[in-house]
Amino acid sequence: MSSAEFPHSDPVLSAEIDRAVRVLAAGGLVGMPTETVYGLAADATNPEAIARVFATKGRPADHPLIVHCLDREQARGWTTGWGPWGERLAATFWPGPLTLVVAATDQVLPAVTGFQPTVGLRVPAHPVARELLRRFGKPLAAPSANRFGRVSPTTAAHVRDEFPDRDLLVLDGGPCEVGIESTIVDLSRPGGMSILRPGVITAEQLFAAIGCWPELPPVGPAPRVAGSLAAHYAPTARVLILSDASLAELLAQQTGDSPTTLVCLRQAPPANTPPGVRFLQLPDEPKLVAARLYALFRLADEDGFQRIVFGMPGDSGVEAAIGDRLRRAATGSGGRAD
Ligand code: TXA
Ligand code: MG
């Protein structure tokens, strides 16, 4: 679903959103599409609902949740202040795939912040998320809707697959356009801004928006970001990032008949493909690669591949975010994800 407006002509989806509002008001959980990945949403002001999110995901209590707000005004009510840079970033990138980590007000539940003095705030762009937030009238705390230790879901079906034993209401907003989690920026420490998790809103865009490169690194200990653990975002198959030379070597070693290795490259496959290898040509546009990356991880697992091989990604723009997820997946194959 790409339009920014909720399609009021869809009575089934509209009725589902009303049902979702009732579930949330009763302290229940809802699978919510966002433009990045699907979230597991709960009333951000209800401690029992928040406890249910952690229990359902199997997530450790000290990993904070992002609070999703309808607009900048609502978000502003959750922080003691985010300064001129926060104002500028919120004005430039919201609604959109950017999370701001800022000083939390006393009212924010400690379970939401992971017992830290900061809160992560984001105004999502997906029309179904926006309509849900509008009708519910309160912010929604939502981690990615995967069990702790699994890849983030980018379709409603992925969410249902994650929680097959729960009767979870999942709003189907189609495949996520962005496909990887939001860029997280820390504005909570004096003297600077730092990127805690890269995403499709790039460092270049962030610094252009605030009009300067921060002169000083922020002071004080960095907030904990669970997604920054080395082992993250990993499928069951091993993820390898290879140079052209190492790829040629790997291909030369593939002798088995059944395909065990999936090679994902931008260039066309070589003429002589060993039988144990399947090639997938990736789009040139990094945003399209990001949009499909997690779905690709899941498909490779379903098809029983033992290895997924990628070429080296670049280190700027959206490729930096893809490289971040690939490196974590490569470190943590079989590892844990928030
Ligand atoms: O795109 C996204 O951000 C998705 C969608 C659903 O909005 N959400 C998402 O949530 O990726 P989750 O819980 O899977 O990852 C949120 C990350 C975690 O690594 C968490 O540690 C970090 O955000 N985070 C949240 N609040 C924070 C805070 N106060 N300080 C530092 N990190 C925070
Ligand atoms: Mg997550």
Coordinates of C-alpha atoms and ligand atoms in Angstrom, one line a residue:
M1 CA 0.0 0.0 0.0
S2 CA 1.8 3.1 -1.1
S3 CA -0.7 6.0 -0.8
A4 CA -0.3 8.2 2.2
E5 CA -4.0 8.3 2.8
F6 CA -5.9 5.5 4.4
P7 CA -8.3 4.0 1.8
H8 CA -11.7 4.7 3.4
S9 CA -13.2 2.8 0.5
D10 CA -12.0 -0.5 2.1
P11 CA -14.7 -1.4 4.5
V12 CA -13.1 -4.7 5.6
L13 CA -9.8 -3.1 6.5
S14 CA -11.7 -0.2 8.2
A15 CA -13.7 -2.7 10.3
E16 CA -10.4 -4.5 11.2
I17 CA -8.9 -1.3 12.4
D18 CA -12.0 -0.7 14.6
R19 CA -11.5 -4.2 16.0
A20 CA -7.8 -3.5 16.6
V21 CA -8.7 -0.4 18.6
R22 CA -10.9 -2.5 20.8
V23 CA -8.2 -5.1 21.3
L24 CA -5.7 -2.3 22.2
A25 CA -8.1 -0.6 24.6
A26 CA -8.5 -4.0 26.4
G27 CA -4.7 -4.3 26.8
G28 CA -4.2 -6.7 23.9
L29 CA -1.6 -6.7 21.1
V30 CA -2.1 -6.0 17.3
G31 CA 0.2 -6.7 14.4
M32 CA 0.6 -3.3 12.8
P33 CA 2.0 -2.5 9.3
T34 CA 4.5 0.3 9.2
E35 CA 6.6 1.5 6.2
T36 CA 9.7 -0.2 7.7
V37 CA 8.7 -3.5 9.1
Y38 CA 5.6 -4.8 10.9
G39 CA 5.3 -3.9 14.6
L40 CA 3.7 -5.7 17.6
A41 CA 1.7 -2.8 18.9
A42 CA 0.4 -2.2 22.4
D43 CA -1.1 0.8 24.3
A44 CA 2.1 2.7 25.3
T45 CA 0.4 3.8 28.6
N46 CA -0.8 0.4 29.8
P47 CA 1.8 -1.5 31.9
E48 CA 0.0 -4.9 31.5
A49 CA -0.1 -4.4 27.7
I50 CA 3.6 -3.6 27.6
A51 CA 4.4 -6.7 29.8
R52 CA 2.4 -8.7 27.2
V53 CA 4.7 -7.4 24.4
F54 CA 7.8 -8.6 26.2
A55 CA 6.2 -12.0 27.1
T56 CA 4.9 -12.6 23.6
K57 CA 8.3 -11.7 21.9
G58 CA 10.3 -13.5 24.5
R59 CA 12.3 -10.2 24.7
P60 CA 14.6 -9.3 27.7
A61 CA 13.1 -6.5 29.9
D62 CA 16.0 -4.1 29.4
H63 CA 15.5 -3.7 25.6
P64 CA 13.4 -0.5 25.2
L65 CA 10.4 -0.2 22.9
I66 CA 9.9 2.5 20.3
V67 CA 6.8 4.7 20.9
H68 CA 4.8 5.4 17.8
C69 CA 2.9 8.7 17.7
L70 CA 0.4 10.2 15.3
D71 CA 2.3 13.4 14.8
R72 CA 5.0 15.7 16.1
E73 CA 2.8 17.4 18.7
Q74 CA 1.9 14.1 20.3
A75 CA 5.5 13.0 20.3
R76 CA 6.6 16.2 21.9
G77 CA 4.5 15.4 24.9
W78 CA 6.7 12.4 25.7
T79 CA 10.0 14.3 26.0
T80 CA 11.2 17.0 28.3
G81 CA 12.8 18.5 25.2
W82 CA 14.6 17.6 22.0
G83 CA 16.2 20.9 21.1
P84 CA 16.5 22.6 17.7
W85 CA 18.0 19.5 16.0
G86 CA 15.1 17.3 17.2
E87 CA 12.6 19.9 16.0
R88 CA 14.3 20.1 12.6
L89 CA 14.7 16.3 12.2
A90 CA 11.1 15.7 13.2
A91 CA 9.8 18.4 10.8
T92 CA 11.9 17.1 8.0
F93 CA 11.5 13.3 8.3
W94 CA 8.2 12.6 10.1
P95 CA 6.1 10.9 9.2
G96 CA 8.8 8.5 8.1
P97 CA 11.4 5.9 9.0
L98 CA 13.3 7.9 11.7
T99 CA 13.4 7.2 15.5
L100 CA 14.6 9.9 17.8
V101 CA 16.0 8.9 21.2
V102 CA 15.4 11.8 23.5
A103 CA 15.0 12.6 27.2
A104 CA 11.8 11.0 28.5
T105 CA 9.2 12.7 30.7
D106 CA 8.4 11.1 34.1
Q107 CA 5.2 9.8 32.7
V108 CA 6.8 7.3 30.3
L109 CA 6.6 3.8 31.7
P110 CA 10.0 2.4 32.8
A111 CA 9.1 -0.8 31.0
V112 CA 8.9 1.1 27.7
T113 CA 12.2 2.8 28.1
G114 CA 14.0 -0.3 29.4
F115 CA 14.6 1.6 32.7
Q116 CA 16.6 4.3 30.9
P117 CA 15.9 8.1 31.1
T118 CA 15.4 8.2 27.4
V119 CA 12.6 7.2 25.0
G120 CA 12.6 6.3 21.3
L121 CA 9.9 8.2 19.4
R122 CA 8.8 7.7 15.8
V123 CA 5.9 9.0 13.7
P124 CA 5.2 6.2 11.1
A125 CA 4.1 7.0 7.5
H126 CA 2.1 3.9 6.7
P127 CA -1.5 4.8 6.1
V128 CA -2.9 1.9 8.2
A129 CA -0.6 2.6 11.1
R130 CA -1.6 6.3 10.9
E131 CA -5.3 5.4 10.8
L132 CA -4.9 3.1 13.8
L133 CA -3.1 5.8 15.8
R134 CA -5.7 8.3 14.8
R135 CA -8.6 6.1 15.9
F136 CA -6.9 4.8 19.1
G137 CA -6.0 8.4 20.1
K138 CA -2.9 7.4 22.1
P139 CA 0.7 6.4 21.2
L140 CA 1.5 2.8 20.5
A141 CA 4.7 1.0 21.8
A142 CA 5.7 -1.4 19.1
P143 CA 8.8 -3.5 18.6
S144 CA 9.3 -5.4 15.3
A145 CA 6.7 -8.2 15.3
N146 CA 9.1 -11.1 15.4
R147 CA 10.0 -13.4 18.2
F148 CA 13.3 -12.4 19.8
G149 CA 16.0 -14.1 17.8
R150 CA 14.3 -13.9 14.4
V151 CA 14.3 -11.7 11.3
S152 CA 11.9 -8.7 11.3
P153 CA 8.6 -9.4 9.4
T154 CA 7.8 -7.4 6.2
T155 CA 4.4 -8.9 5.4
A156 CA 1.3 -9.8 7.4
A157 CA 1.9 -13.5 6.7
H158 CA 5.4 -13.2 8.2
V159 CA 3.8 -11.9 11.4
R160 CA 1.3 -14.8 11.6
D161 CA 4.2 -17.2 11.0
E162 CA 6.0 -15.7 13.9
F163 CA 3.1 -16.3 16.4
P164 CA 1.2 -19.3 15.0
D165 CA 0.0 -20.4 18.5
R166 CA -1.5 -16.9 19.3
D167 CA -4.8 -15.6 18.0
L168 CA -3.1 -12.3 17.0
L169 CA -5.0 -9.7 15.1
V170 CA -2.7 -8.6 12.2
L171 CA -3.7 -5.7 10.1
D172 CA -2.7 -6.4 6.5
G173 CA -1.1 -3.3 5.0
G174 CA 0.7 -5.2 2.2
P175 CA 4.5 -5.7 2.0
C176 CA 6.6 -3.0 3.8
E177 CA 8.0 -0.4 1.3
V178 CA 11.2 0.3 3.3
G179 CA 11.8 -3.3 4.5
I180 CA 14.5 -2.6 7.1
E181 CA 14.0 -1.0 10.5
S182 CA 14.0 2.8 11.1
T183 CA 17.2 4.9 11.4
I184 CA 17.7 5.6 15.1
V185 CA 19.3 8.9 16.1
D186 CA 20.4 9.7 19.6
L187 CA 19.7 13.3 20.6
S188 CA 19.7 12.7 24.3
R189 CA 23.3 13.5 25.1
P190 CA 24.6 17.0 25.1
G191 CA 27.0 18.2 22.4
G192 CA 26.0 16.1 19.4
M193 CA 23.9 13.7 17.5
S194 CA 24.8 10.0 16.9
I195 CA 23.3 7.4 14.7
L196 CA 22.5 4.3 16.8
R197 CA 21.1 2.2 13.9
P198 CA 21.5 3.1 10.2
G199 CA 18.5 3.0 8.0
V200 CA 17.1 4.4 4.7
I201 CA 17.3 7.9 6.1
T202 CA 21.0 8.3 5.7
A203 CA 23.7 10.1 7.6
E204 CA 24.1 12.4 4.7
Q205 CA 20.4 13.3 4.8
L206 CA 20.4 13.8 8.6
F207 CA 23.4 16.1 8.5
A208 CA 22.0 18.1 5.6
A209 CA 18.8 18.6 7.5
I210 CA 20.4 20.1 10.6
G211 CA 22.8 22.1 8.5
C212 CA 26.1 21.1 10.2
W213 CA 28.2 18.2 11.0
P214 CA 28.2 18.1 14.8
E215 CA 31.6 19.4 16.0
L216 CA 31.7 17.4 19.2
P217 CA 30.8 13.8 19.8
P218 CA 28.1 13.5 22.4
V219 CA 29.2 13.3 26.0
G220 CA 28.4 10.5 28.4
P221 CA 27.6 6.8 28.0
A222 CA 25.7 5.9 24.9
P223 CA 22.2 4.5 25.4
R224 CA 21.9 0.8 25.0
V225 CA 20.5 -0.2 21.6
A226 CA 19.6 -3.8 21.5
G227 CA 19.7 -3.9 17.7
S228 CA 23.4 -3.0 18.0
L229 CA 24.4 -6.4 19.4
A230 CA 26.8 -8.0 16.9
A231 CA 24.6 -11.0 16.4
H232 CA 21.4 -9.8 14.9
Y233 CA 18.9 -9.9 12.1
A234 CA 20.0 -13.4 11.2
P235 CA 18.3 -16.1 9.2
T236 CA 19.1 -19.8 10.0
A237 CA 21.2 -20.1 6.8
R238 CA 24.7 -18.7 7.2
V239 CA 25.2 -15.3 5.7
L240 CA 28.5 -14.7 3.9
I241 CA 29.8 -11.4 2.5
L242 CA 32.4 -12.1 -0.1
S243 CA 34.8 -10.3 -2.5
D244 CA 34.7 -11.4 -6.1
A245 CA 37.9 -13.5 -5.6
S246 CA 36.5 -15.3 -2.6
L247 CA 33.2 -15.9 -4.4
A248 CA 35.1 -17.5 -7.3
E249 CA 36.9 -19.7 -4.8
L250 CA 33.6 -20.7 -3.1
L251 CA 31.9 -21.5 -6.4
A252 CA 34.9 -23.7 -7.4
Q253 CA 34.3 -25.7 -4.2
Q254 CA 30.6 -26.4 -4.8
T255 CA 30.4 -29.9 -6.0
G256 CA 27.1 -31.3 -4.6
D257 CA 24.0 -31.8 -6.8
S258 CA 21.3 -30.2 -4.6
P259 CA 21.4 -26.4 -4.2
T260 CA 22.8 -25.5 -0.8
T261 CA 24.1 -22.0 -1.6
L262 CA 22.1 -18.9 -2.7
V263 CA 24.3 -16.3 -4.3
C264 CA 22.8 -12.8 -4.4
L265 CA 24.6 -10.3 -6.7
R266 CA 23.9 -7.2 -8.7
Q267 CA 25.7 -8.5 -11.7
A268 CA 24.4 -11.2 -14.0
P269 CA 25.3 -14.8 -12.9
P270 CA 28.4 -16.4 -14.4
A271 CA 27.9 -18.7 -17.4
N272 CA 29.0 -21.9 -15.6
T273 CA 27.0 -22.2 -12.4
P274 CA 27.8 -25.3 -10.3
P275 CA 24.8 -27.4 -9.5
G276 CA 24.9 -26.7 -5.8
V277 CA 24.4 -23.0 -6.4
R278 CA 21.4 -20.8 -7.2
F279 CA 21.9 -17.2 -8.4
L280 CA 19.6 -14.3 -7.7
Q281 CA 20.3 -11.1 -9.4
L282 CA 19.6 -8.1 -7.1
P283 CA 18.2 -4.8 -8.3
D284 CA 20.7 -2.0 -8.8
E285 CA 18.8 0.4 -6.5
P286 CA 19.8 -0.1 -2.9
K287 CA 16.3 0.8 -1.6
L288 CA 14.9 -2.1 -3.6
V289 CA 17.4 -4.4 -2.1
A290 CA 16.6 -3.2 1.5
A291 CA 12.8 -3.6 0.8
R292 CA 13.3 -7.3 0.0
L293 CA 16.2 -8.3 2.2
Y294 CA 14.3 -9.9 5.1
A295 CA 11.8 -11.6 2.8
L296 CA 14.8 -13.1 1.0
F297 CA 16.3 -14.3 4.3
R298 CA 13.0 -16.1 5.1
L299 CA 12.6 -17.6 1.6
A300 CA 16.2 -18.9 1.7
D301 CA 15.4 -20.6 5.0
E302 CA 12.1 -22.0 3.7
D303 CA 13.9 -23.4 0.7
G304 CA 16.6 -25.1 2.9
F305 CA 19.6 -23.1 1.7
Q306 CA 22.6 -23.5 4.0
R307 CA 24.4 -20.4 2.8
I308 CA 23.4 -17.0 1.5
V309 CA 26.2 -15.1 -0.2
F310 CA 26.3 -11.4 -0.9
G311 CA 28.9 -9.1 -2.5
M312 CA 30.5 -6.3 -0.5
P313 CA 28.0 -3.5 0.0
G314 CA 29.2 0.2 -0.1
D315 CA 29.6 2.2 3.0
S316 CA 27.5 5.3 2.3
G317 CA 23.8 6.1 1.8
V318 CA 21.3 3.2 2.0
E319 CA 24.0 0.7 1.2
A320 CA 25.5 1.5 4.7
A321 CA 22.2 0.3 6.3
I322 CA 22.2 -2.8 4.1
G323 CA 25.8 -3.5 5.0
D324 CA 25.0 -3.1 8.7
R325 CA 22.2 -5.7 8.5
L326 CA 24.3 -8.1 6.4
R327 CA 27.3 -7.8 8.7
R328 CA 25.1 -8.5 11.8
A329 CA 23.4 -11.4 10.0
A330 CA 26.8 -12.7 9.0
T331 CA 28.1 -12.5 12.6
G332 CA 24.9 -13.9 14.1
S333 CA 23.5 -16.5 11.7
G334 CA 21.3 -18.4 14.1
G335 CA 21.8 -15.4 16.4
R336 CA 19.3 -13.2 18.1
A337 CA 17.3 -10.2 16.8
D338 CA 15.0 -7.8 18.7
Ligands
TXA1 O1 11.3 0.6 12.1 C1 11.3 0.3 13.3 O2 12.0 1.0 14.1 C2 10.4 -0.8 13.7 C3 8.9 -0.4 13.5 C4 8.0 -1.4 14.0 O3 8.7 0.8 13.9 N1 10.6 -1.1 15.1 C5 11.7 -1.7 15.6 O4 11.6 -2.0 17.0 O5 12.6 -2.0 14.9 P1 12.6 -3.0 17.7 O6 12.0 -3.0 19.1 O7 12.7 -4.2 17.0 O8 13.9 -2.2 17.7 C6 14.0 -0.9 18.4 C7 15.4 -0.6 18.7 C8 16.0 -1.5 19.7 O9 17.3 -1.8 19.3 C9 16.0 -0.6 21.0 O10 17.0 -0.9 21.8 C10 16.1 0.8 20.4 O11 15.3 0.7 19.3 N2 15.5 1.8 21.3 C11 14.3 2.0 21.7 N3 14.2 2.9 22.6 C12 15.4 3.3 22.9 C13 16.0 4.2 23.8 N4 15.3 4.9 24.7 N5 17.4 4.3 23.9 C14 18.1 3.6 23.0 N6 17.6 2.7 22.1 C15 16.3 2.6 22.1
MG2 MG 13.4 -5.8 16.1

